[in-house]
PDB file of C-alpha atoms in Angstrom:
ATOM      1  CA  UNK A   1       7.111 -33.610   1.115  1.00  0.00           C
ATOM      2  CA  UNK A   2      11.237 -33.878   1.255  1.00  0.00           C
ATOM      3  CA  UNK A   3      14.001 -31.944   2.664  1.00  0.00           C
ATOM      4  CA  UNK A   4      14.404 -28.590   1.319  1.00  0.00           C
ATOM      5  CA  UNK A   5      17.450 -26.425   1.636  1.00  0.00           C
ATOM      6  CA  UNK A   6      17.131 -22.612   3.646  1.00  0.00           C
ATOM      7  CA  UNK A   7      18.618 -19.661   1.010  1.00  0.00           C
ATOM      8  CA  UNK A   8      21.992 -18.778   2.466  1.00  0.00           C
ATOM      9  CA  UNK A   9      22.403 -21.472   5.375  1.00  0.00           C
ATOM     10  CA  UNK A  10      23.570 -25.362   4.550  1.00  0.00           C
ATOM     11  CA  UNK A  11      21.538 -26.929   5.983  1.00  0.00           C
ATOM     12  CA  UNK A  12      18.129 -28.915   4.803  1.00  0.00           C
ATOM     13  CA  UNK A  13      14.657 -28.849   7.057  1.00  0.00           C
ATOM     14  CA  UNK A  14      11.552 -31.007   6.495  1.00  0.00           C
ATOM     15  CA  UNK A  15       9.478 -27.678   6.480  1.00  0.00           C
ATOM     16  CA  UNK A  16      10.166 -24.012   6.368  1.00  0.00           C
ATOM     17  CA  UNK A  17      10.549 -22.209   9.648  1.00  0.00           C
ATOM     18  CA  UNK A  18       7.939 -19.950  10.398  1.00  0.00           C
ATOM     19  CA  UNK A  19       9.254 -16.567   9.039  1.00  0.00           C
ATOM     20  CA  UNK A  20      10.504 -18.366   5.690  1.00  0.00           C
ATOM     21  CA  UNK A  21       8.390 -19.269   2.325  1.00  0.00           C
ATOM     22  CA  UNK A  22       8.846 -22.118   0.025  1.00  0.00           C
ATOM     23  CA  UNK A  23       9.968 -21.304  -3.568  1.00  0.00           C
ATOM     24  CA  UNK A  24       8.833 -24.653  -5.134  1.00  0.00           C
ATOM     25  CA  UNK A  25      10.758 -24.007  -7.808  1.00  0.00           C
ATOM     26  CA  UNK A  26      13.935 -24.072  -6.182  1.00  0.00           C
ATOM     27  CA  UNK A  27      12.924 -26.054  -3.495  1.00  0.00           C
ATOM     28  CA  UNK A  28      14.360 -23.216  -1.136  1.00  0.00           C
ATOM     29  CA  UNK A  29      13.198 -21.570   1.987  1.00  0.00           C
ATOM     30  CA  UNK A  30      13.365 -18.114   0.881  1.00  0.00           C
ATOM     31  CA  UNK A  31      12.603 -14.677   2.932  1.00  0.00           C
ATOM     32  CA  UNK A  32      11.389 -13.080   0.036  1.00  0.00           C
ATOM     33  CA  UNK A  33       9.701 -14.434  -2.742  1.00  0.00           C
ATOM     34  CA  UNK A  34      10.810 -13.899  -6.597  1.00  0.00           C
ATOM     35  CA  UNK A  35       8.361 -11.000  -8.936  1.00  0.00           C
ATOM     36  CA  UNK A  36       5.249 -12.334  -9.278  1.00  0.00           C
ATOM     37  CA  UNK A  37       5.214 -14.386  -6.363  1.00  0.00           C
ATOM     38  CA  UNK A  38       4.081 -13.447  -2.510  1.00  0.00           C
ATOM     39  CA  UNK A  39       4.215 -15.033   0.327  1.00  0.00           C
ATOM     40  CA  UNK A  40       1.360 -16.590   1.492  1.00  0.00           C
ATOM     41  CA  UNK A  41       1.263 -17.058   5.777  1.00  0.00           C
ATOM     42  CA  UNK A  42      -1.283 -19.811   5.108  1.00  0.00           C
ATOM     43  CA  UNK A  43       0.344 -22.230   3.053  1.00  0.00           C
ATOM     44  CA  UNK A  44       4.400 -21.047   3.811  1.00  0.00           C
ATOM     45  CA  UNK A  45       5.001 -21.286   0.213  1.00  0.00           C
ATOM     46  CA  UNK A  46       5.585 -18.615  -2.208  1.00  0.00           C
ATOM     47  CA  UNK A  47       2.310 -18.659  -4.581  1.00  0.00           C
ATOM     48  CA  UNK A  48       1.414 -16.580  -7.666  1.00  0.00           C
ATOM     49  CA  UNK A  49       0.219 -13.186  -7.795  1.00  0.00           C
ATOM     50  CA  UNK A  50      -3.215 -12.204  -9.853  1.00  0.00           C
ATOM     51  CA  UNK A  51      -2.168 -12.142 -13.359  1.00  0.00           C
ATOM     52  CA  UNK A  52      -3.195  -8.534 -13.354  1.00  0.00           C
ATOM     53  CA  UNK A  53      -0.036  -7.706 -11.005  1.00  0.00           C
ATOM     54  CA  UNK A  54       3.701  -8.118 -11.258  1.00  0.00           C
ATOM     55  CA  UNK A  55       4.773  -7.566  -7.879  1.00  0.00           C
ATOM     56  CA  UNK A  56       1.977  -8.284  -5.217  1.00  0.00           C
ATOM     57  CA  UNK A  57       1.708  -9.113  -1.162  1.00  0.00           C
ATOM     58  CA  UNK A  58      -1.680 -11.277  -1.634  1.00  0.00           C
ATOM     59  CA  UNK A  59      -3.237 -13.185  -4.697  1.00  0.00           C
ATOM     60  CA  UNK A  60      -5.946 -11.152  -5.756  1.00  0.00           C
ATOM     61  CA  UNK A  61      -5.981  -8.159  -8.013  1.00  0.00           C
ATOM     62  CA  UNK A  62      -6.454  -5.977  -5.087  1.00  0.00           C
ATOM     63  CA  UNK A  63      -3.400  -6.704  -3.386  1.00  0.00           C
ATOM     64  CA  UNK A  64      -0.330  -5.405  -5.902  1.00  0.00           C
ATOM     65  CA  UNK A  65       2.231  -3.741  -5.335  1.00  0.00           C
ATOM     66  CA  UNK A  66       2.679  -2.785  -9.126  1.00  0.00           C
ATOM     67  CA  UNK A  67       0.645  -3.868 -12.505  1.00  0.00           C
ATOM     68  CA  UNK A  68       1.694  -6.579 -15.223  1.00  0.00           C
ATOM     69  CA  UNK A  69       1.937  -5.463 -18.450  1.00  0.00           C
ATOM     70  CA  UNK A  70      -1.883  -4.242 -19.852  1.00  0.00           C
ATOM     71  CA  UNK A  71      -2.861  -3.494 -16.658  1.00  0.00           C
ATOM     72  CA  UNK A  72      -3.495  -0.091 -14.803  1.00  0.00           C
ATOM     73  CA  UNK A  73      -4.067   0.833 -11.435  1.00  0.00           C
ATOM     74  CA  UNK A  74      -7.392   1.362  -9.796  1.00  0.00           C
ATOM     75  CA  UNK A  75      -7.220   2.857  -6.725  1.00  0.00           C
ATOM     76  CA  UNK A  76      -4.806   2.311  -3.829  1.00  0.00           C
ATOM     77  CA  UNK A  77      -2.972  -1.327  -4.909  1.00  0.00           C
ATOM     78  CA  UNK A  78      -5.778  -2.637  -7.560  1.00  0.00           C
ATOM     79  CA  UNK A  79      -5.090  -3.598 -10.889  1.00  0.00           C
ATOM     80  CA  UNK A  80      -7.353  -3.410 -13.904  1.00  0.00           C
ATOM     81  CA  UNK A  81      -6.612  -4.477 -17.407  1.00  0.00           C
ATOM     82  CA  UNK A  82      -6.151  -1.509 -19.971  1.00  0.00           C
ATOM     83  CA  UNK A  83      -8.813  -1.368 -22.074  1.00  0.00           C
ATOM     84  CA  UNK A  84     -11.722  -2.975 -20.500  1.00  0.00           C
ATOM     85  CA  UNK A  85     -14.821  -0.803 -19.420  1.00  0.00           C
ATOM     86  CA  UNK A  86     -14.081  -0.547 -15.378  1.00  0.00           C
ATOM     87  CA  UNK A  87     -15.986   1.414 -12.579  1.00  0.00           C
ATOM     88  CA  UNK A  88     -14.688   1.892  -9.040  1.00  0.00           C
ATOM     89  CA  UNK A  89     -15.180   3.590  -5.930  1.00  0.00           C
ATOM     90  CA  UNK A  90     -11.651   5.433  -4.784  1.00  0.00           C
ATOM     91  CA  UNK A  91     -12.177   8.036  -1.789  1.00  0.00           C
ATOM     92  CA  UNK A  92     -15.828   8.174  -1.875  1.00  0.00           C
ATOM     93  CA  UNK A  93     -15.798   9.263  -5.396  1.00  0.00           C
ATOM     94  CA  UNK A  94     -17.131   7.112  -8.683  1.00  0.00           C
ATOM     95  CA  UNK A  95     -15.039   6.506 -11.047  1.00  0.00           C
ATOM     96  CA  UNK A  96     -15.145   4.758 -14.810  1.00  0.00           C
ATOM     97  CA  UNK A  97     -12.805   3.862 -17.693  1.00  0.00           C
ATOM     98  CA  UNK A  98     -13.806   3.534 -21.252  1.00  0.00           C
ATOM     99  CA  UNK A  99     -12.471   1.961 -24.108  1.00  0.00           C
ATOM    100  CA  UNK A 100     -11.894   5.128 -26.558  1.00  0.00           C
ATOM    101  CA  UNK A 101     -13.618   5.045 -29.502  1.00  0.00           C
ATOM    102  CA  UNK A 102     -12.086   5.894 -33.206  1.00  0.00           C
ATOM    103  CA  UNK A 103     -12.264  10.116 -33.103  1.00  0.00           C
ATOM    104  CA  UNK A 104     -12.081  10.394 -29.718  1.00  0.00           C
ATOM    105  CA  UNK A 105      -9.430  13.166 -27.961  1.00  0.00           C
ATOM    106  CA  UNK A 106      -7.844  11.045 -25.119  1.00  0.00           C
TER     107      UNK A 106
END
């Protein structure tokens, strides 16, 4: 623990007010966390998003806001990586990906 500073104020606080996140990085109380990091209420620090995301509000793959790199979306704010065989349920219907194989039309 310490004194961190509040983004756009001067002034330092032992802990983040409620509405405010901790970029550990900066050691900043920030509203918004920086791409690739969300907000978690929990903690009230700014923590990393799955690796499957680049902008998320939670830390799992289900919770992004838009893929990293690789990775596709899967239904409503799911990432998958590109490539790997996948199967998922998205309005009651089944669906798969495949990894093409050499001669196929994709």
């Amino acid at each position: 623990t310490g004194y961190f500073g509040i983004e756009g104020q001067n002034k330092c606080v032992s802990e983040c007010p409620e509405h405010l996140f901790l970029d550990t990085d900066t050691q900043t109380c920030v509203e918004i966390c920086d791409t690739g990091l969300y907000g978690n209420q929990t903690t009230g620090k700014c923590e990393a998003c799955d690796d499957k995301c680049k902008s998320c509000f939670g830390g799992t793959s289900e919770s992004c806001y838009s893929c990293s790199f690789g990775s596709i979306f899967a239904g409503q704010s799911s990432c998958i990586n590109f490539g790997e065989p996948q199967r998922w349920e998205e309005n009651g219907e089944d669906n798969s990906w495949t990894i093409p194989k050499d001669g196929d039309i994709v």
